[in-house]
Coordinates of C-alpha atoms in Angstrom, one line a residue:
X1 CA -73.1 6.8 -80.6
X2 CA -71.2 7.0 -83.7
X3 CA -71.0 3.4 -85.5
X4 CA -67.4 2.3 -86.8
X5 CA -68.4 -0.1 -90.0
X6 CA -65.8 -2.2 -91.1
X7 CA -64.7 -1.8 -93.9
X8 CA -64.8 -5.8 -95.2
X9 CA -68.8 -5.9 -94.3
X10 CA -70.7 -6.6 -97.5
X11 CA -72.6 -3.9 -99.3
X12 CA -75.1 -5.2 -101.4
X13 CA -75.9 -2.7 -103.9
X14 CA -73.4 0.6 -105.2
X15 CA -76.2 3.5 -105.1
X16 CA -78.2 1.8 -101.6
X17 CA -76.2 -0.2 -100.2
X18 CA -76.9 -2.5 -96.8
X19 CA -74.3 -2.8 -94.4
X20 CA -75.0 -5.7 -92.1
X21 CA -73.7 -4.5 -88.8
X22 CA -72.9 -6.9 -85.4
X23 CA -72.0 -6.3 -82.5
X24 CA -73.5 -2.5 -82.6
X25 CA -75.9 -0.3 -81.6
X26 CA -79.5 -0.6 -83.1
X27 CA -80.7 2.5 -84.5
X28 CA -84.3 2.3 -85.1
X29 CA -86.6 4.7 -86.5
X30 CA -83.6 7.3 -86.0
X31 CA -81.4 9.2 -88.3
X32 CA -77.4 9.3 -87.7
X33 CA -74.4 10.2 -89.3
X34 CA -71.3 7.0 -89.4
X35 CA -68.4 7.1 -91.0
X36 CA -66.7 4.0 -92.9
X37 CA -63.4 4.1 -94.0
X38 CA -62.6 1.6 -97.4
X39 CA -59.7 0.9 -99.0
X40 CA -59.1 3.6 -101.8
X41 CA -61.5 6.5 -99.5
X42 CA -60.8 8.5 -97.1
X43 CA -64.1 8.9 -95.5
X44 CA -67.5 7.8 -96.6
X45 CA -70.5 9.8 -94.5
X46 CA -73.7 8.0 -94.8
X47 CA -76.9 9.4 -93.8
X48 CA -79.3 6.7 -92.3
X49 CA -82.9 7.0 -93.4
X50 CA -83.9 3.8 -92.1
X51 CA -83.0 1.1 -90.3
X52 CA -84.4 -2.6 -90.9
X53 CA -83.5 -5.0 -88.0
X54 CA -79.9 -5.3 -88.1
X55 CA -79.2 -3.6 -91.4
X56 CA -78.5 0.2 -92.2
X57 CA -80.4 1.5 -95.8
X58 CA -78.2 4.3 -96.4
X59 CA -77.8 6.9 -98.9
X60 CA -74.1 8.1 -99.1
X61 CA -71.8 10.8 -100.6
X62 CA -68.0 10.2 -100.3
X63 CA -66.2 13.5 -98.4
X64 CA -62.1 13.0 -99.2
X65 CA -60.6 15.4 -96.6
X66 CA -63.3 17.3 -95.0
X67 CA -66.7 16.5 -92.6
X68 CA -69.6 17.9 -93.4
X69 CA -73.1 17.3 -92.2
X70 CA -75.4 15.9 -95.0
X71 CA -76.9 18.1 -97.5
X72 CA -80.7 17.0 -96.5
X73 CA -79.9 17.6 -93.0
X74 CA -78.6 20.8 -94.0
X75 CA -81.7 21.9 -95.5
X76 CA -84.0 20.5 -93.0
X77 CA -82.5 22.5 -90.4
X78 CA -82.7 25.6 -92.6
X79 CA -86.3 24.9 -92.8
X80 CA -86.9 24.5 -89.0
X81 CA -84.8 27.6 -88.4
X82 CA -87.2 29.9 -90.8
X83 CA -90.3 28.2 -89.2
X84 CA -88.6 29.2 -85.8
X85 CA -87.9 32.3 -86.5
X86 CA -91.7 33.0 -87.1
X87 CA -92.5 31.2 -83.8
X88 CA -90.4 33.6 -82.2
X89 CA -91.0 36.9 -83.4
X90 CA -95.1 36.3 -83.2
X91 CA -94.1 35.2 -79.3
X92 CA -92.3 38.0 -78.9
X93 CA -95.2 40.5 -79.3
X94 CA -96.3 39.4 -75.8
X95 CA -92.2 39.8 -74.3
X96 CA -91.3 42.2 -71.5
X97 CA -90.9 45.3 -72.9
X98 CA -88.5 46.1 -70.8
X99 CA -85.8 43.1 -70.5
X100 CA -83.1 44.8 -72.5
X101 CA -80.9 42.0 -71.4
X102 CA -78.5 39.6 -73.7
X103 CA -79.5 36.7 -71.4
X104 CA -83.9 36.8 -71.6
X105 CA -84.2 41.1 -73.5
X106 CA -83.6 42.6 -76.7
X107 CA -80.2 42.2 -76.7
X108 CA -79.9 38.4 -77.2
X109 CA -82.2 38.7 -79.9
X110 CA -80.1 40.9 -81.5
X111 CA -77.6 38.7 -80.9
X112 CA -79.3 36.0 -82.7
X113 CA -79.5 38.3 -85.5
X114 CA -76.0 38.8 -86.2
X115 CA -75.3 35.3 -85.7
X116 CA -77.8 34.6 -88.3
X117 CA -75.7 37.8 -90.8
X118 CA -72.7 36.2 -89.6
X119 CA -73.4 32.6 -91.2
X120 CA -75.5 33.7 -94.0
X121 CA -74.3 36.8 -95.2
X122 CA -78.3 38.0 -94.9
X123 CA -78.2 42.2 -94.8
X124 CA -81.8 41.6 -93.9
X125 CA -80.4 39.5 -90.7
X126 CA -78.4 42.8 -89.8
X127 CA -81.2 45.4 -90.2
X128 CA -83.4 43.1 -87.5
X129 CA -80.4 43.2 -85.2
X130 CA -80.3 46.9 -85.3
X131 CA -84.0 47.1 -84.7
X132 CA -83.8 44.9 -81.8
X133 CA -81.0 46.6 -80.7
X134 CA -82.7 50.0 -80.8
X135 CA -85.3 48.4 -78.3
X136 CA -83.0 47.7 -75.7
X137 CA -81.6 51.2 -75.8
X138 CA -84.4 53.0 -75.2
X139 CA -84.8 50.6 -71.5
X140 CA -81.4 51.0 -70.6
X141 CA -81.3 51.3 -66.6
X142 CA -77.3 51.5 -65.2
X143 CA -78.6 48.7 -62.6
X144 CA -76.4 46.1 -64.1
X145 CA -73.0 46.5 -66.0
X146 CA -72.2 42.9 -67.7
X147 CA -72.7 41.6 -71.2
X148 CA -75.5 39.1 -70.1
X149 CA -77.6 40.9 -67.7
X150 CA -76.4 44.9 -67.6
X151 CA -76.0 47.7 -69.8
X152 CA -72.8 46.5 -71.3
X153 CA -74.5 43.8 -73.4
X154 CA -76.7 46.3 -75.6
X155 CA -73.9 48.9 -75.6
X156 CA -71.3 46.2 -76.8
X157 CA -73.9 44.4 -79.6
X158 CA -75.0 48.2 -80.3
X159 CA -71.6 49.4 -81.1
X160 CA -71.0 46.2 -83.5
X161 CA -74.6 46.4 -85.0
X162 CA -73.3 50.3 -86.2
X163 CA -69.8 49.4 -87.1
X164 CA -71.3 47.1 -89.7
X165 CA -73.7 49.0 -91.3
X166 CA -70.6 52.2 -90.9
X167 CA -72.6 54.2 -88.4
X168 CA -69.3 55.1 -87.2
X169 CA -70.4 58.0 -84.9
X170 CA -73.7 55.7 -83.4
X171 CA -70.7 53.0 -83.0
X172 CA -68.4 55.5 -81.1
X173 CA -71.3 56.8 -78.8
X174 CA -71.8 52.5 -77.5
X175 CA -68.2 52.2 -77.3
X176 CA -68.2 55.5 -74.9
X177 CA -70.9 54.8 -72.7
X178 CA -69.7 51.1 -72.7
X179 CA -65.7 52.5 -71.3
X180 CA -68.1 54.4 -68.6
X181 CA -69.5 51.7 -67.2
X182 CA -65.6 51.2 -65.9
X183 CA -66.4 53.2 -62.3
X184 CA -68.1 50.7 -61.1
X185 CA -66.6 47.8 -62.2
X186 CA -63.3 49.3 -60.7
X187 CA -64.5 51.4 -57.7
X188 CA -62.4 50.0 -54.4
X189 CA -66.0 50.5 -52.9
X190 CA -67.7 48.0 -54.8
X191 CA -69.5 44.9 -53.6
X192 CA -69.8 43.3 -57.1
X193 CA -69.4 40.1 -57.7
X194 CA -66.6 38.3 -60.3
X195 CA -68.7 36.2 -62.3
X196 CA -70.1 36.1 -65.4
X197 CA -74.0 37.1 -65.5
X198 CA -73.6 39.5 -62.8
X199 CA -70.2 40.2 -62.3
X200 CA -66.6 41.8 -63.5
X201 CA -66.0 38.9 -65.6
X202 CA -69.3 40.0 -67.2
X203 CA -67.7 43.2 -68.4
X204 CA -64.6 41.8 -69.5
X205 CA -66.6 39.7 -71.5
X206 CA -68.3 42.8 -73.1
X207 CA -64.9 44.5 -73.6
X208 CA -63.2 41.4 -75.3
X209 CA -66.3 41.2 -77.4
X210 CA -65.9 44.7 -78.7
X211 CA -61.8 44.0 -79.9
X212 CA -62.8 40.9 -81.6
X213 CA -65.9 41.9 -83.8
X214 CA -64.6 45.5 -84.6
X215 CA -60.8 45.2 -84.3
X216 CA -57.7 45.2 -81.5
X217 CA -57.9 48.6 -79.1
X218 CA -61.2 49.5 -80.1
X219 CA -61.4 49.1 -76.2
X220 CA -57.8 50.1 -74.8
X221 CA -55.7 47.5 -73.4
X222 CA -55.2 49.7 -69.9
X223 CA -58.6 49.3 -69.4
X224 CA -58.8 45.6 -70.5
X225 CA -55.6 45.2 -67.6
X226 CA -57.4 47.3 -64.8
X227 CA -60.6 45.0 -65.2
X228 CA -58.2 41.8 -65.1
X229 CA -56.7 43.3 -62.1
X230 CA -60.0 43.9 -60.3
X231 CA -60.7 40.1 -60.9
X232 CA -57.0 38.5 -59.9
X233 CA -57.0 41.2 -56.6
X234 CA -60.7 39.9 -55.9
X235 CA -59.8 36.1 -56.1
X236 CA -56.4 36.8 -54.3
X237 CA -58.5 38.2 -51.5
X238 CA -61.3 35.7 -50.9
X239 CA -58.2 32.6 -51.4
X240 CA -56.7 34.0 -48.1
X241 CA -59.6 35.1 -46.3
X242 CA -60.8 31.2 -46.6
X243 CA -57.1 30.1 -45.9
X244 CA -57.3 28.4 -49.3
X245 CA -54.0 30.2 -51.0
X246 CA -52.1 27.4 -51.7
X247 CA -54.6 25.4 -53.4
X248 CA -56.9 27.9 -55.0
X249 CA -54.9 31.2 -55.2
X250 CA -57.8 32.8 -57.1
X251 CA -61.2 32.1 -55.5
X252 CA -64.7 33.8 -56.1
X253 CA -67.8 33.2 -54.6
X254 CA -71.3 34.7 -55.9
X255 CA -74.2 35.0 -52.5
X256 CA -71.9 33.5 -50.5
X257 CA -71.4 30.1 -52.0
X258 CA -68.4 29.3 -54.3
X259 CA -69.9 27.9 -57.6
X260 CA -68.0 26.1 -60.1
X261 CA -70.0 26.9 -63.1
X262 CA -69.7 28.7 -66.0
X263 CA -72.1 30.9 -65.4
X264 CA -71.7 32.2 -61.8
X265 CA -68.9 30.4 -61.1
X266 CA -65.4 29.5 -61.3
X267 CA -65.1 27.9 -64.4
X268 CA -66.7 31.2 -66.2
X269 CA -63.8 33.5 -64.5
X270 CA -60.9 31.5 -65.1
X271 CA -62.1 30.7 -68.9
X272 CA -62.4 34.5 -69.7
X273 CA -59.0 35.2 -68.0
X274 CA -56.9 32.8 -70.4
X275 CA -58.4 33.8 -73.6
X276 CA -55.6 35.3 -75.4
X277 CA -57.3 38.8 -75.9
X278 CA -57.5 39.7 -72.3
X279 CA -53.6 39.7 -72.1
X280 CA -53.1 37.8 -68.8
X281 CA -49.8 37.5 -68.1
X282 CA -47.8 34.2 -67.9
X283 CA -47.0 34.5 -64.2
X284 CA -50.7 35.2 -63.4
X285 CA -51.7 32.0 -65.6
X286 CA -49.1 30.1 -64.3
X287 CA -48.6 30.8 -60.6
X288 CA -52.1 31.5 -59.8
X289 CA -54.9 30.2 -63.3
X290 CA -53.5 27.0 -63.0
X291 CA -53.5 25.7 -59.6
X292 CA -56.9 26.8 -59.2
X293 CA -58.4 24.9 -62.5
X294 CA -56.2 22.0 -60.7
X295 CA -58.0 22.6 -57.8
X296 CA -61.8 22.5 -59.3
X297 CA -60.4 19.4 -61.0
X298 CA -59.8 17.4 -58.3
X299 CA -63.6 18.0 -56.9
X300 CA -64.8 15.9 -60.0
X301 CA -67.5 13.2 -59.6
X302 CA -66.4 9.8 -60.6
X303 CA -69.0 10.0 -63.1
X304 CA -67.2 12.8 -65.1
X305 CA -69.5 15.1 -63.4
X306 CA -69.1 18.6 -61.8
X307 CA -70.9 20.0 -58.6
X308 CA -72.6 23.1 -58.9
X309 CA -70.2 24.4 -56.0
X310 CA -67.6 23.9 -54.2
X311 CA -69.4 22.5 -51.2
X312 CA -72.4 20.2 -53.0
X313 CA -72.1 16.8 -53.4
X314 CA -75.3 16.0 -55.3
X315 CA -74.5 14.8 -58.8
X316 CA -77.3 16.0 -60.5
X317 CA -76.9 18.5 -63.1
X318 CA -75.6 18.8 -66.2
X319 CA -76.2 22.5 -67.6
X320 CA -73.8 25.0 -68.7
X321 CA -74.4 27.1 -66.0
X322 CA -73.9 24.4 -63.4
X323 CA -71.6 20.9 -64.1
X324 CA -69.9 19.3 -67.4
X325 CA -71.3 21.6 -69.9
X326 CA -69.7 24.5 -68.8
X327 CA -66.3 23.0 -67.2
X328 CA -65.5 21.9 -70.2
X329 CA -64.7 25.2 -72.0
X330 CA -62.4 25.9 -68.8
X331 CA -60.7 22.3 -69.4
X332 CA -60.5 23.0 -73.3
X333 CA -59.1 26.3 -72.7
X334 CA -56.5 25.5 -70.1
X335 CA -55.5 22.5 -72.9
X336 CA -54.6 25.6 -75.4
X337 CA -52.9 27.9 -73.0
X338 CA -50.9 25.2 -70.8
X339 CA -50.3 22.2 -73.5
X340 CA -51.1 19.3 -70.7
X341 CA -52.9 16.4 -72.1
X342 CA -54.7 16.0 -68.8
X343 CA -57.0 19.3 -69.7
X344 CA -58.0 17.5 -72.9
X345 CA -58.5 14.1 -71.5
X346 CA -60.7 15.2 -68.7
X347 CA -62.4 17.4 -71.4
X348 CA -63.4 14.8 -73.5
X349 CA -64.8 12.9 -70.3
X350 CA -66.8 15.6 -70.0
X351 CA -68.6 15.1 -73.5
X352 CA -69.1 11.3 -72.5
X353 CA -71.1 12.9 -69.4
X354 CA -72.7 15.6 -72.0
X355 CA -73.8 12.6 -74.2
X356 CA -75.0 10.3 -71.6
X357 CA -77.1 13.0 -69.6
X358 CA -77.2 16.3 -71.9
X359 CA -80.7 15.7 -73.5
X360 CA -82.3 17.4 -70.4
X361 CA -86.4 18.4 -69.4
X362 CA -85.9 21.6 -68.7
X363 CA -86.0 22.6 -72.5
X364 CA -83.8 23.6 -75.4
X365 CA -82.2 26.6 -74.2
X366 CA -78.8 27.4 -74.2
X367 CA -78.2 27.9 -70.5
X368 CA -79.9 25.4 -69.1
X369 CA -80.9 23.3 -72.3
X370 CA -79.6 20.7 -74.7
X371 CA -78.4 23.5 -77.2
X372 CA -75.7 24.7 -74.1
X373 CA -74.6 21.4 -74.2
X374 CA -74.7 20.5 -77.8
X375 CA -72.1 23.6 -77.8
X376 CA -69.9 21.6 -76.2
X377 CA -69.4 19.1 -78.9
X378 CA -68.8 21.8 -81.2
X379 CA -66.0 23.3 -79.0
X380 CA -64.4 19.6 -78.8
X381 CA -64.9 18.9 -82.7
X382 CA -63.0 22.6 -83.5
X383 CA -60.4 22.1 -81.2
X384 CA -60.0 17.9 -82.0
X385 CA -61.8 17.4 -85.4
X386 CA -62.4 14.2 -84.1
X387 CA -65.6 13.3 -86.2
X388 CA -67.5 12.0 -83.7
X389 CA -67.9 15.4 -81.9
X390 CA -69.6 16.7 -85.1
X391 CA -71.8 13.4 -84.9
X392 CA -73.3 14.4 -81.5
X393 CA -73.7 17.8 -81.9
X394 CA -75.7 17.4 -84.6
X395 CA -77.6 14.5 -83.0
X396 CA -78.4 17.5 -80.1
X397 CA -79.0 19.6 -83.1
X398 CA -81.3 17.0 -84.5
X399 CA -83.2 16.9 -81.1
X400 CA -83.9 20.8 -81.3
X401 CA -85.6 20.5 -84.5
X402 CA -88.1 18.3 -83.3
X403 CA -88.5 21.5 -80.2
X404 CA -91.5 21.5 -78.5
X405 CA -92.3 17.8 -78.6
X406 CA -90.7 15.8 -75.8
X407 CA -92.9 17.4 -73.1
X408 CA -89.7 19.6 -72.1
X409 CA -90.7 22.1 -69.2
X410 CA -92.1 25.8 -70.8
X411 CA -89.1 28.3 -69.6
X412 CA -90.1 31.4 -68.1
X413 CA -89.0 33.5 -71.2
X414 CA -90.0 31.1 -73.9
X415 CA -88.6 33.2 -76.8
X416 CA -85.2 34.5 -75.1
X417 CA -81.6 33.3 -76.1
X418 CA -80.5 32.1 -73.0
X419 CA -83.5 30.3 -71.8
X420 CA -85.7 29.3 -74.9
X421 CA -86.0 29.7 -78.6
X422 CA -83.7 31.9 -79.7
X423 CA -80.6 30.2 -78.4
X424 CA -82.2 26.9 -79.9
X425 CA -82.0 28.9 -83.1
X426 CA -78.6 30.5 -82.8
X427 CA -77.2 26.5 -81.9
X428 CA -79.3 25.4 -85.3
X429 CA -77.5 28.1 -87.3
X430 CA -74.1 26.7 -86.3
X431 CA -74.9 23.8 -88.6
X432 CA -74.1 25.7 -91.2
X433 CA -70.6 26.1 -90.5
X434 CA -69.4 23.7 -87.3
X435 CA -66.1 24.6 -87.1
X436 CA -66.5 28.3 -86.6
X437 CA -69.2 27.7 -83.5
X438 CA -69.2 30.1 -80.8
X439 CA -71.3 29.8 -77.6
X440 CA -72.9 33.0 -77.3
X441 CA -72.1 35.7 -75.2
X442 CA -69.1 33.1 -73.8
X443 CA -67.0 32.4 -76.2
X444 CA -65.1 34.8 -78.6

């Protein structure tokens, strides 16, 4: 947890001092980050290199208005995220050929890629996305339409990849077999799901994706509004067929169970249909958004917890995809379109669950892995600034760069984004620049 020093303890020496603490958590043979607050400073951000019974030897550097993570930390993860990077592309010899998918494939390497150009500025970042993109083209199969796990994911990233390095007409030819995709998605004849990985919600991901990296009606509203019609009509439909319209007017289930997740549930619908670029329309958010988010609410744990559906009662998990992790970006959402406190306040219970129980076995992944849930801090600290946030995603930060060494369970797809190293990379490279984070593939 972050430590509060007051500002009246004694510090021995100017350039190392010791900060008797009581009272507190012992730190020992850890690092941290604490803020003090003294009389004529605004903040003071030490860096704890050791920690001596009861007292902190610190190193500091005063920040007046601003938080930012501490230089050496800075360059350490740099260093882990170059070493990784090696790890990774040597793994990836041995890969599926064949998964051109965002979620394990290609396309969430690219991904990676661009998020790497994006905080570095690296054109040689940008070239390995294109050539990882050019891989998942060529295995392209029309099985699947979403950004995650279909063709929309390496048509969206393609047709970004090419706007940025102006290959306007390779661009164009994603963004039209991307709009294609639209007949199935839309067909009154179609038995896809709502959800995120596998679903509509998938697409309209893919879609929003497109307007934000390349610019507003790359992908034409009427489109946008047919695909957010597919998904109210679809929720509309299942809420009165289980006799559930006046507490859940929109409900979704995915193989016949009604998850609450982000990932295939109800917390990844609802999150896409507020963001401001999908145009919902205030009657729609109000009449029929809200209620159900109220709804999900009210089937919290007392712990802070989630269920992974609407009918479990097991509070066990504590991934993205299933419990806290992913709620929360629902919660914080709802917070910025409705302006209730209670979205915030349950949000920020949700971290105290993330920081209790986040640092999970199953590995470092971003799905199911303590880089999905260090995102949440992030999303708390951009929305809050509250300094803490920042504190404990880089603790989860500080966890990854020590991957491979707490006897975490091997994911099937060790090298992927969603389920191994890449997304451990991509959360690394957030370091960089905390209050611009952006789950991947989820958030815009």
């Amino acid at each position: 947890m972050v430590t509060f020093i007051d500002p009246q303890r004694q510090c021995q020496s100017q350039n190392s001092p010791h900060i008797s603490l009581t009272n507190t958590q012992r730190f020992h043979n850890t690092k941290a980050v604490c803020k003090c607050t003294f009389s004529n400073l605004h903040y003071l951000w030490i860096y704890i290199t050791s920690v001596p019974q009861n007292n902190i030897c610190v190193h500091f550097r005063i920040y007046n208005t601003s938080a930012r993570l501490n230089a050496a930390f800075q360059r350490k993860v740099q260093s882990k995220i170059k070493d990784l990077l090696q790890q990774m592309e040597e793994g990836l010899k041995t890969a599926d050929p064949h998964d051109f998918s965002t979620y394990t494939g290609w396309t969430g390497i690219a991904l990676l890629y661009l998020q790497l150009h994006r905080v570095s500025q690296d054109a040689s970042y940008l070239q390995r996305a294109l050539d990882y993109v050019k891989r998942a083209m060529r295995t392209l199969n029309g099985l699947k339409v979403t950004f995650l796990c279909g063709d929309a994911g390496p048509l969206a990233v393609g047709a970004v990849v090419h706007h940025k390095l102006s290959n306007t007409s390779d661009s164009n030819d994603c963004l039209s077999r991307l709009v294609q995709l639209q007949r199935s998605v839309l067909s009154p004849d179609s038995d896809m799901p709502d959800e995120l990985l596998y679903g509509r919600a998938g697409y309209l991901y893919a879609l929003l994706y497109v307007n934000k990296e390349i610019g507003a009606n790359t992908v034409e509203e009427t489109l946008i509004a047919k695909v957010v019609t597919a998904i109210v009509e679809s929720g509309k439909r299942l809420s009165t067929e289980e006799k559930k319209s006046e507490c859940c007017p929109l409900l979704y289930e995915w193989h016949k169970k009604q998850y609450i997740g982000a990932a295939h549930g109800l917390a990844g619908i609802y999150f896409l249909l507020m963001q401001p670029e999908a145009k919902v329309g205030p009657d729609v958010l109000s009449e029929l958004v809200r209620p159900s988010i109220d709804y999900v609410r009210h089937k919290r744990f007392r712990s802070g917890n989630f269920p992974s559906s609407l009918s479990n009662e097991s509070d066990r998990l504590v991934h993205w995809c299933h419990g806290a992790p992913g709620v929360i970006h629902m919660l914080l959402m709802a917070y910025k379109v409705f302006k209730e406190d209670k979205y915030l306040k349950e949000a920020a219970e949700c971290g105290e669950v993330i920081w209790q129980r986040g640092l999970l076995r199953k590995g470092y992944g971003i799905c199911h892995g303590t880089a999905g849930n260090g995102y949440a801090f992030l999303t708390l600290y951009k929305l809050t600034q509250e300094k803490k946030h920042l504190y404990r995603a880089s603790k989860f930060a500080e966890w990854c760069l020590d991957y491979g060494k707490h006897g975490c369970r091997i994911p099937d797809r060790p090298y992927s984004l969603f389920e191994g190293m890449a997304g451990a990379i991509h959360y690394l490279s957030e370091m960089a620049a905390p209050e611009a984070a952006r789950f991947p593939a989820f958030e815009l």
